[in-house]
mmCIF file of C-alpha atoms in Angstrom:
data_model
loop_
_atom_site.group_PDB
_atom_site.id
_atom_site.type_symbol
_atom_site.label_atom_id
_atom_site.label_comp_id
_atom_site.label_asym_id
_atom_site.label_seq_id
_atom_site.Cartn_x
_atom_site.Cartn_y
_atom_site.Cartn_z
ATOM 1 C CA MET C 1 19.638 14.508 -26.617
ATOM 2 C CA LYS C 2 22.452 14.586 -29.110
ATOM 3 C CA LYS C 3 21.978 16.672 -32.241
ATOM 4 C CA ILE C 4 22.188 14.944 -35.565
ATOM 5 C CA LEU C 5 23.053 17.206 -38.428
ATOM 6 C CA ILE C 6 21.108 16.262 -41.515
ATOM 7 C CA PRO C 7 22.340 17.946 -44.676
ATOM 8 C CA ILE C 8 19.395 19.449 -46.844
ATOM 9 C CA SER C 9 19.509 21.527 -50.102
ATOM 10 C CA ILE C 10 16.930 24.360 -50.528
ATOM 11 C CA ILE C 11 16.392 25.867 -53.999
ATOM 12 C CA LEU C 12 14.439 29.033 -54.107
ATOM 13 C CA GLY C 13 12.934 30.228 -57.251
ATOM 14 C CA ILE C 14 12.317 33.636 -58.684
ATOM 15 C CA ALA C 15 9.226 35.374 -57.877
ATOM 16 C CA ALA C 16 7.962 38.351 -59.904
ATOM 17 C CA GLY C 17 8.212 40.797 -57.339
ATOM 18 C CA VAL C 18 11.780 40.595 -56.376
ATOM 19 C CA PHE C 19 14.040 43.278 -56.038
ATOM 20 C CA MET C 20 15.791 44.356 -59.286
ATOM 21 C CA PHE C 21 18.520 46.723 -58.252
ATOM 22 C CA ALA C 22 20.672 48.420 -60.571
ATOM 23 C CA ALA C 23 24.161 47.520 -59.927
ATOM 24 C CA SER C 24 26.547 50.239 -58.470
ATOM 25 C CA ARG C 25 30.048 49.173 -58.991
ATOM 26 C CA GLY C 26 32.376 50.451 -56.069
ATOM 27 C CA GLN C 27 35.445 49.815 -54.359
ATOM 28 C CA ALA C 28 34.213 46.721 -52.818
ATOM 29 C CA GLU C 29 33.308 45.158 -56.290
ATOM 30 C CA ALA C 30 36.964 46.321 -57.345
ATOM 31 C CA ASP C 31 38.491 44.245 -54.712
ATOM 32 C CA ASN C 32 36.124 41.272 -55.259
ATOM 33 C CA GLY C 33 34.777 41.932 -51.769
ATOM 34 C CA PHE C 34 31.973 43.688 -49.906
ATOM 35 C CA SER C 35 31.127 46.415 -47.374
ATOM 36 C CA LEU C 36 30.430 45.727 -43.705
ATOM 37 C CA VAL C 37 28.384 48.429 -41.937
ATOM 38 C CA ARG C 38 28.090 48.332 -38.076
ATOM 39 C CA GLU C 39 24.588 49.340 -37.087
ATOM 40 C CA ALA C 40 25.127 48.755 -33.186
ATOM 41 C CA GLY C 41 27.038 46.984 -30.760
ATOM 42 C CA SER C 42 30.465 45.049 -31.050
ATOM 43 C CA VAL C 43 30.991 43.735 -34.620
ATOM 44 C CA ARG C 44 34.104 41.807 -35.235
ATOM 45 C CA TYR C 45 35.766 40.522 -38.351
ATOM 46 C CA LYS C 46 38.721 38.420 -39.667
ATOM 47 C CA GLU C 47 39.937 37.939 -43.257
ATOM 48 C CA SER C 48 40.404 34.227 -44.358
ATOM 49 C CA ALA C 49 43.955 34.164 -43.512
ATOM 50 C CA ASP C 50 43.553 35.411 -40.067
ATOM 51 C CA GLN C 51 43.373 33.393 -36.816
ATOM 52 C CA ASP C 52 41.509 35.722 -34.615
ATOM 53 C CA TYR C 53 38.641 38.421 -34.646
ATOM 54 C CA ALA C 54 39.402 42.071 -34.545
ATOM 55 C CA ASP C 55 37.072 44.939 -33.543
ATOM 56 C CA MET C 56 35.812 47.109 -36.698
ATOM 57 C CA PRO C 57 38.099 50.373 -36.667
ATOM 58 C CA ALA C 58 35.175 52.379 -38.172
ATOM 59 C CA ASP C 59 31.618 51.922 -38.814
ATOM 60 C CA GLU C 60 31.943 51.057 -42.257
ATOM 61 C CA ILE C 61 34.605 49.208 -43.697
ATOM 62 C CA SER C 62 35.543 47.111 -47.056
ATOM 63 C CA LEU C 63 36.636 43.451 -46.603
ATOM 64 C CA PRO C 64 37.793 41.133 -49.243
ATOM 65 C CA ALA C 65 36.023 37.992 -50.252
ATOM 66 C CA GLY C 66 36.315 35.240 -47.918
ATOM 67 C CA SER C 67 36.333 37.253 -44.668
ATOM 68 C CA PHE C 68 34.342 36.148 -41.731
ATOM 69 C CA VAL C 69 32.000 38.551 -39.626
ATOM 70 C CA GLN C 70 30.531 38.180 -36.026
ATOM 71 C CA THR C 71 28.041 40.018 -34.121
ATOM 72 C CA SER C 72 28.062 39.881 -30.315
ATOM 73 C CA GLU C 73 25.109 40.099 -27.966
ATOM 74 C CA GLY C 74 23.151 43.167 -28.661
ATOM 75 C CA ALA C 75 24.988 43.965 -31.929
ATOM 76 C CA PHE C 76 23.603 44.195 -35.246
ATOM 77 C CA ALA C 77 25.260 44.519 -38.797
ATOM 78 C CA ARG C 78 24.648 44.820 -42.576
ATOM 79 C CA ILE C 79 26.558 43.541 -45.532
ATOM 80 C CA PHE C 80 26.393 45.267 -48.841
ATOM 81 C CA LEU C 81 27.532 43.049 -51.847
ATOM 82 C CA PRO C 82 28.770 44.583 -54.912
ATOM 83 C CA ASP C 83 25.539 44.273 -56.727
ATOM 84 C CA ASN C 84 23.638 45.918 -53.907
ATOM 85 C CA SER C 85 22.346 42.728 -52.401
ATOM 86 C CA LEU C 86 21.874 43.336 -48.767
ATOM 87 C CA ILE C 87 22.366 40.990 -45.808
ATOM 88 C CA SER C 88 21.240 41.942 -42.359
ATOM 89 C CA LEU C 89 22.742 40.246 -39.474
ATOM 90 C CA SER C 90 21.213 39.879 -36.158
ATOM 91 C CA GLU C 91 23.175 39.674 -32.670
ATOM 92 C CA ASN C 92 24.982 36.466 -31.834
ATOM 93 C CA THR C 93 25.779 35.646 -35.507
ATOM 94 C CA GLU C 94 28.618 34.563 -37.611
ATOM 95 C CA VAL C 95 28.950 34.330 -41.315
ATOM 96 C CA GLN C 96 31.666 34.077 -43.923
ATOM 97 C CA VAL C 97 31.169 35.690 -47.256
ATOM 98 C CA VAL C 98 32.672 34.528 -50.490
ATOM 99 C CA TRP C 99 32.304 36.433 -53.808
ATOM 100 C CA ASP C 100 33.469 36.143 -57.246
ATOM 101 C CA ASP C 101 32.181 37.563 -60.566
ATOM 102 C CA SER C 102 29.048 35.161 -60.744
ATOM 103 C CA THR C 103 28.501 33.518 -57.409
ATOM 104 C CA VAL C 104 28.013 34.605 -53.844
ATOM 105 C CA SER C 105 28.403 32.006 -50.919
ATOM 106 C CA ILE C 106 27.465 32.970 -47.422
ATOM 107 C CA GLN C 107 28.531 30.491 -44.803
ATOM 108 C CA GLN C 108 25.955 30.876 -41.954
ATOM 109 C CA LEU C 109 27.638 29.188 -38.872
ATOM 110 C CA VAL C 110 25.148 30.377 -36.242
ATOM 111 C CA GLY C 111 22.511 33.288 -35.737
ATOM 112 C CA LYS C 112 19.890 34.998 -38.069
ATOM 113 C CA THR C 113 20.361 36.694 -41.338
ATOM 114 C CA TRP C 114 17.846 38.381 -43.704
ATOM 115 C CA ASN C 115 18.746 38.212 -47.171
ATOM 116 C CA ARG C 116 17.654 40.665 -49.893
ATOM 117 C CA VAL C 117 19.216 38.990 -52.996
ATOM 118 C CA GLN C 118 19.669 40.663 -56.552
ATOM 119 C CA SER C 119 18.612 38.833 -59.659
ATOM 120 C CA VAL C 120 21.478 36.602 -60.490
ATOM 121 C CA THR C 121 22.876 36.633 -63.951
ATOM 122 C CA SER C 122 22.787 33.498 -65.991
ATOM 123 C CA GLY C 123 25.180 30.699 -64.959
ATOM 124 C CA GLY C 124 25.491 32.752 -61.452
ATOM 125 C CA GLU C 125 24.359 31.482 -58.001
ATOM 126 C CA PHE C 126 23.655 33.000 -54.541
ATOM 127 C CA THR C 127 23.851 30.295 -51.957
ATOM 128 C CA VAL C 128 23.424 30.510 -47.976
ATOM 129 C CA GLU C 129 24.912 27.296 -46.275
ATOM 130 C CA THR C 130 24.329 26.349 -42.514
ATOM 131 C CA PRO C 131 25.379 23.264 -40.764
ATOM 132 C CA SER C 132 22.225 21.466 -41.990
ATOM 133 C CA ALA C 133 21.025 23.309 -45.239
ATOM 134 C CA VAL C 134 22.156 24.970 -48.486
ATOM 135 C CA ALA C 135 19.898 27.684 -50.051
ATOM 136 C CA ALA C 136 20.545 28.327 -53.696
ATOM 137 C CA VAL C 137 18.932 31.397 -54.908
ATOM 138 C CA ARG C 138 18.398 33.436 -58.192
ATOM 139 C CA GLY C 139 16.654 36.567 -56.522
ATOM 140 C CA THR C 140 14.190 36.698 -53.625
ATOM 141 C CA ILE C 141 13.900 37.848 -49.895
ATOM 142 C CA PHE C 142 14.269 35.204 -47.348
ATOM 143 C CA GLY C 143 15.449 34.699 -43.721
ATOM 144 C CA VAL C 144 17.588 31.835 -42.239
ATOM 145 C CA ASP C 145 17.740 30.973 -38.668
ATOM 146 C CA VAL C 146 20.660 28.426 -37.332
ATOM 147 C CA ILE C 147 20.048 27.806 -33.635
ATOM 148 C CA ASP C 148 21.657 24.489 -32.116
ATOM 149 C CA SER C 149 22.572 23.495 -35.693
ATOM 150 C CA GLU C 150 18.902 23.456 -36.600
ATOM 151 C CA THR C 151 17.857 25.433 -39.523
ATOM 152 C CA SER C 152 14.591 27.304 -40.112
ATOM 153 C CA VAL C 153 13.810 29.152 -43.582
ATOM 154 C CA TYR C 154 11.021 31.683 -43.938
ATOM 155 C CA VAL C 155 10.257 33.344 -47.068
ATOM 156 C CA THR C 156 8.710 37.177 -47.497
ATOM 157 C CA GLU C 157 8.996 37.198 -51.432
ATOM 158 C CA GLY C 158 9.839 34.384 -53.938
ATOM 159 C CA ASP C 159 9.247 30.507 -54.417
ATOM 160 C CA VAL C 160 11.160 28.059 -52.550
ATOM 161 C CA ASP C 161 11.788 24.249 -53.149
ATOM 162 C CA VAL C 162 13.039 22.691 -49.893
ATOM 163 C CA THR C 163 14.760 19.271 -50.392
ATOM 164 C CA ARG C 164 16.102 17.512 -47.573
ATOM 165 C CA PHE C 165 19.219 15.269 -48.102
ATOM 166 C CA LEU C 166 20.060 12.426 -45.590
ATOM 167 C CA LEU C 167 23.621 11.209 -45.265
ATOM 168 C CA ARG C 168 23.391 7.458 -45.853
ATOM 169 C CA GLU C 169 26.832 5.683 -45.781
ATOM 170 C CA GLY C 170 28.479 9.084 -46.230
ATOM 171 C CA VAL C 171 26.784 10.005 -49.271
ATOM 172 C CA LYS C 172 23.940 12.877 -49.548
ATOM 173 C CA ARG C 173 20.842 11.435 -50.947
ATOM 174 C CA PRO C 174 17.421 13.366 -51.476
ATOM 175 C CA ASP C 175 14.814 12.249 -49.140
ATOM 176 C CA GLN C 176 11.729 14.785 -49.550
ATOM 177 C CA THR C 177 10.938 17.954 -51.134
ATOM 178 C CA ILE C 178 8.310 20.650 -50.193
ATOM 179 C CA SER C 179 7.659 23.880 -51.837
ATOM 180 C CA LEU C 180 7.431 27.386 -50.012
ATOM 181 C CA THR C 181 6.257 30.850 -51.283
ATOM 182 C CA GLY C 182 5.923 34.157 -49.648
ATOM 183 C CA ASN C 183 4.701 34.184 -46.113
ATOM 184 C CA GLU C 184 5.531 30.547 -45.541
ATOM 185 C CA HIS C 185 8.149 28.951 -43.060
ATOM 186 C CA ALA C 186 9.568 25.509 -42.660
ATOM 187 C CA ASP C 187 11.569 23.839 -40.028
ATOM 188 C CA VAL C 188 14.333 21.422 -41.288
ATOM 189 C CA LEU C 189 14.273 18.740 -38.849
ATOM 190 C CA PRO C 190 16.165 15.363 -39.003
ATOM 191 C CA GLU C 191 13.059 13.121 -38.661
ATOM 192 C CA GLY C 192 9.463 13.221 -39.705
ATOM 193 C CA GLN C 193 7.581 14.935 -42.798
ATOM 194 C CA LEU C 194 9.050 18.260 -43.802
ATOM 195 C CA GLN C 195 5.999 20.799 -42.835
ATOM 196 C CA LYS C 196 5.179 24.292 -44.272
ATOM 197 C CA ARG C 197 3.093 26.606 -42.504
ATOM 198 C CA PRO C 198 2.041 30.415 -42.811
ATOM 199 C CA VAL C 199 4.566 32.759 -40.902
ATOM 200 C CA ARG C 200 2.796 33.149 -37.668
ATOM 201 C CA ASP C 201 1.452 36.698 -36.294
ATOM 202 C CA ASP C 202 3.625 36.465 -33.233
ATOM 203 C CA GLU C 203 6.721 35.960 -35.468
ATOM 204 C CA LYS C 204 5.835 39.020 -37.504
ATOM 205 C CA THR C 205 5.591 41.144 -34.464
ATOM 206 C CA ARG C 206 9.062 40.323 -33.439
ATOM 207 C CA LEU C 207 11.326 43.114 -33.643
ATOM 208 C CA TRP C 208 13.849 41.383 -35.954
ATOM 209 C CA PHE C 209 10.965 40.695 -38.471
ATOM 210 C CA ARG C 210 9.466 44.159 -38.169
ATOM 211 C CA ARG C 211 12.659 46.050 -38.522
ATOM 212 C CA ASN C 212 13.690 43.977 -41.589
ATOM 213 C CA ARG C 213 10.107 44.347 -43.377
ATOM 214 C CA ALA C 214 10.617 48.220 -42.803
ATOM 215 C CA ILE C 215 13.991 48.001 -44.371
ATOM 216 C CA ASP C 216 12.470 46.221 -47.278
ATOM 217 C CA GLN C 217 9.993 48.982 -47.885
ATOM 218 C CA ILE C 218 12.973 51.488 -48.225
ATOM 219 C CA PHE C 219 14.505 49.267 -50.641
ATOM 220 C CA GLU C 220 11.493 49.032 -52.932
ATOM 221 C CA ARG C 221 10.725 52.719 -52.817
ATOM 222 C CA LEU C 222 14.380 53.640 -53.701
ATOM 223 C CA ARG C 223 14.388 50.983 -56.489
ATOM 224 C CA SER C 224 11.653 52.684 -58.140
ATOM 225 C CA GLU C 225 12.820 56.396 -57.530
ATOM 226 C CA ASP C 226 16.518 56.192 -58.166
ATOM 227 C CA PRO C 227 18.034 53.079 -59.096
ATOM 228 C CA VAL C 228 21.373 54.584 -60.478
ATOM 229 C CA ASN C 229 22.005 56.328 -57.148
ATOM 230 C CA LEU C 230 20.416 53.464 -55.121
ATOM 231 C CA ARG C 231 23.705 52.458 -53.124
ATOM 232 C CA ARG C 232 24.515 55.928 -51.994
ATOM 233 C CA ARG C 233 20.727 56.651 -50.977
ATOM 234 C CA LEU C 234 20.338 53.492 -49.201
ATOM 235 C CA MET C 235 23.386 54.413 -47.062
ATOM 236 C CA LEU C 236 21.920 57.557 -46.236
ATOM 237 C CA GLU C 237 18.213 56.511 -45.629
ATOM 238 C CA LEU C 238 19.483 53.440 -43.549
ATOM 239 C CA SER C 239 21.546 55.759 -41.336
ATOM 240 C CA ASP C 240 18.689 57.827 -40.787
ATOM 241 C CA PHE C 241 16.517 54.673 -40.185
ATOM 242 C CA GLU C 242 18.982 53.618 -37.355
ATOM 243 C CA ALA C 243 18.973 56.949 -35.858
ATOM 244 C CA ARG C 244 15.359 56.941 -35.287
ATOM 245 C CA GLY C 245 15.934 53.792 -32.884
ATOM 246 C CA ARG C 246 15.588 50.194 -33.368
ATOM 247 C CA ASN C 247 12.788 50.105 -31.040
ATOM 248 C CA ALA C 248 10.772 52.387 -32.947
ATOM 249 C CA PHE C 249 9.882 49.663 -35.342
#
């Protein structure tokens, strides 16, 4: 069956319990870019002007805004943005990261991301775009899966308004809106009513979900204990987290 790409817009509200990280301004911010950390496997990158992907020369590198990141089978990575927002990338994922003083735009072409978004300043925006969706965020924790150009959204913290926009005569027009909150999931399909449901127990026991919830707990603890040195301590504790082994979670 031929896939039909239906653009939608997903607007995510702010929950009271979102992470409020203190900004740790490093070299990545000075370059208007971000830090890429390889957790495991083959992780490749290219800058916006490059034609081909290249292997990472080290386990952590700084990249300018507009760069692309690609993980292979069995590979995992994370992206630190200048404001300490953190994006986890699963295997077989490809994204482009665009950043300026007030906005972040993640172009998610395929795969899975887990997004821990800082509280965005007034006038700013954090968006994740897929082949069929746009998620505009102020500050929350949510996952986005793109498989065969179909998008799923699941929220662990925050409130989400999901609006599907249909293409009619080349113009995107709003079709239907539903609201999601923590522990809710929605599949964006080209036909039928938009449906929400609780995140199922079998989804919560999957390795990707369990690992990211464990990382969320590290963030929450460090946010409370040492917000000034959050970035440095996160790097140390996440390295230890990886050393204990992915299958331990």
